[in-house]
Amino acid sequence: MRASRYFVPTLREVPAEAELTSHRLLLRAGFIRKESAGVYVYLPLGWRVIRKIEQIVREETDRIGGIELFMPALVPQELLDETGRSGLDILFKLRDRHQRPFTLGFTHEEIITDIVRNFVSSYRQMPLLLYQIQTKFRDEPRPRGGVIRAREFIMYDAYSFDTDHEALERVYQALRRAYFRMFERMGLPTIIVDAEAGAIGGGSNEEYMIVADGGEDKVLQCDSCGYGANAERCELPDPALTPPVVDAIPPMEQVATPNARTVEEVTAFLNTTADRLVKTLLMRVDGAPVAALVRGDRELNPYKLMHALDGESVEMMDAETIEQITKAPVGFAGPVGLPADLPILADHELRGLQDFITGANAEDAHLVHVCWGRDFTEPRWADLRVAQAGDRCARCADGILREVRGIEVGHIFQLGTKYSEAMGAQFTDGEGNLHPIIMGCYGLGVSRCLAAIVEVHHDKDGIRFPISVAPFEVVLILVNSEDEAQRAVAERLYEQFSQAGFEVFYDDRDERSGVKFKDADLIGIPIQVVVGRGVQEGQVEVRLRADKTPEQVPIEEAMARVGELRQSLYHALRPSEG
Ligand code: ATP
Ligand code: MG
């Protein structure tokens, strides 16, 4: 490709909202362009990278027996009605000319299950692994980081169909390994962590994370056994605290706390510390009201509350209901005097805490010297709080959790029968008995990977693409386009490289050499061939974008040398297992 004929709309001024390095670099280097919030154009260079990522995930899925198809982005809403997902606020909704409601696919479990329930009816037709690479639409509340969190984005999604849980486990493990291979081939170092299923639901699931300071996800990792989990999920051990003796604790007492609602306000007013306070959060799990107690300096993990009650959804209670239940304005809820039929769950850390402070269920008032078991019924104990750095590991004896930021690039789920039961996708076994099909689903953010790759591979001058996903493998820089000798050599090399199957980006523009070098470093093509003054001595310069150590190579050996470098760069990215 000749740069003079190509289309690279670079940006000199990157908008201030672009905080992440990858976002800034992709805009500056002309890989993406924003059309509106969370809606992006993949410009030619960006699109080439996307196509390479797609090809890698295709090859690795085909390798384990996956079959590619392509589903519609327009999803009839009635399919989502079957699984109860048509009300999700992330959906883009629209109607056709007959007023028939549609959504733009945010993931495709319903469509694939619809296909399978119509065409798969016997155990003989499974195992089956289908996948697609397609545009997804999600009306994200906070689009961010360019293509990292977009509202229209490209996803790879695979779906497995099996007759039993052992087969699901096998295909899940095959995909788990395939994902590692995909990310290694892209040059993305990932860790895999336990995760929360979110709107997808189902059984156990894991996320692939890139560790990056700019990541939105909080990930906890055990320094001893390697257990890793998204903070949304991370289990904590029961500290098995023994309750202090209640006899010695003064009677409970109501104190006035005018206008003090938050933990900070109450502790300041009562001159105490947040760990003496118990927060009461009124929530709904599957619509039913419940009170959750955590220490004042802790954060409730709503998903843990949901799991403790075997629920499928969790939300905060609305202010009006809170006021009805507590008979007080929001901010003064406490466990004492709540309706007897309201379940109270408490984080198991509170078992060791007596003589604490809580809201009084009365305006501008708190209770001090509160004891569970004495002043209100012993609550149900559960792991309810958000894990944080320094907490003990739930999986091993002496591990301590540390915290890193992560970008989620993939997420794999053992769905089980959630969708097949809701939508009636069944098969008959050898004896003619009917069973729901056992499913898994596997998502990978293709367009998010573009950004993640740049987030991992860059320096102060620009992007440093791994060769497997670089828009081109080699950039050929003609230093002085007016120098006939240089031009002749560059043209000849361009011809030879192209003939030999190298992907070459030939910078033949009439630009100053400084501009060309800067642009080459910014765009990040991994191998640079510089045709400059050395031509007089029959030499060109070959160097890697990554280390920039120049090497003088005789013109006639340039292709062989570049070939070696290319091979070693691919070699370094070959997957290590399976
Ligand atoms: P997140 O927690 O980041 O919102 P999710 O868990 O809702 O993502 P999944 O449904 O698991 O996302 O989607 C599979 C993959 O698609 C994710 O691992 C991620 O790489 C990618 N992805 C999800 N949402 C977006 C988005 N808004 N923009 C770009 N990629 C996304
Ligand atoms: Mg996810």
XYZ file of N, CA, C and O and ligand atoms in Angstrom, residues 138 195-198 200 205-207 408 410-413 443 448, ligand 2:
65
model
N -25.443 -1.709 22.663
C -25.836 -1.588 24.068
C -25.877 -0.106 24.414
O -24.890 0.605 24.194
N -16.043 -14.515 37.819
C -16.778 -13.297 37.503
C -18.244 -13.420 37.854
O -18.746 -14.506 38.161
N -18.894 -12.319 37.765
C -20.332 -12.224 37.998
C -21.010 -12.324 36.631
O -20.533 -11.741 35.661
N -22.129 -13.037 36.561
C -22.703 -13.316 35.242
C -23.468 -12.132 34.637
O -23.688 -12.085 33.440
N -23.884 -11.176 35.436
C -24.607 -10.030 34.902
C -25.886 -10.438 34.202
O -26.549 -11.393 34.599
N -26.353 -11.954 31.550
C -26.333 -13.222 30.829
C -26.877 -14.341 31.727
O -27.598 -15.215 31.282
N -18.810 -18.840 35.629
C -18.311 -18.077 34.498
C -17.014 -17.381 34.873
O -16.755 -17.123 36.035
N -16.194 -17.125 33.843
C -14.884 -16.510 34.073
C -14.623 -15.416 33.055
O -15.110 -15.465 31.926
N -13.829 -14.450 33.490
C -13.461 -13.337 32.621
C -11.965 -13.347 32.341
O -11.178 -13.700 33.209
N -11.755 -5.989 30.832
C -12.327 -7.294 30.479
C -12.333 -7.439 28.970
O -12.985 -6.664 28.279
N -12.705 -10.766 27.522
C -13.499 -11.936 27.163
C -14.231 -12.446 28.383
O -13.855 -12.166 29.528
N -15.304 -13.193 28.116
C -16.118 -13.670 29.232
C -16.758 -14.974 28.787
O -17.439 -15.013 27.770
N -16.519 -16.043 29.533
C -17.073 -17.339 29.141
C -17.991 -17.867 30.236
O -17.711 -17.715 31.423
N -19.099 -18.463 29.811
C -20.153 -18.850 30.742
C -20.584 -20.297 30.543
O -20.773 -20.738 29.410
N -18.044 -14.950 24.973
C -17.975 -13.662 24.274
C -16.574 -13.079 24.326
O -15.855 -13.240 25.313
N -12.987 -4.031 21.412
C -12.318 -3.651 22.657
C -10.867 -4.125 22.650
O -9.982 -3.464 23.192
Mg -18.770 -9.770 30.852
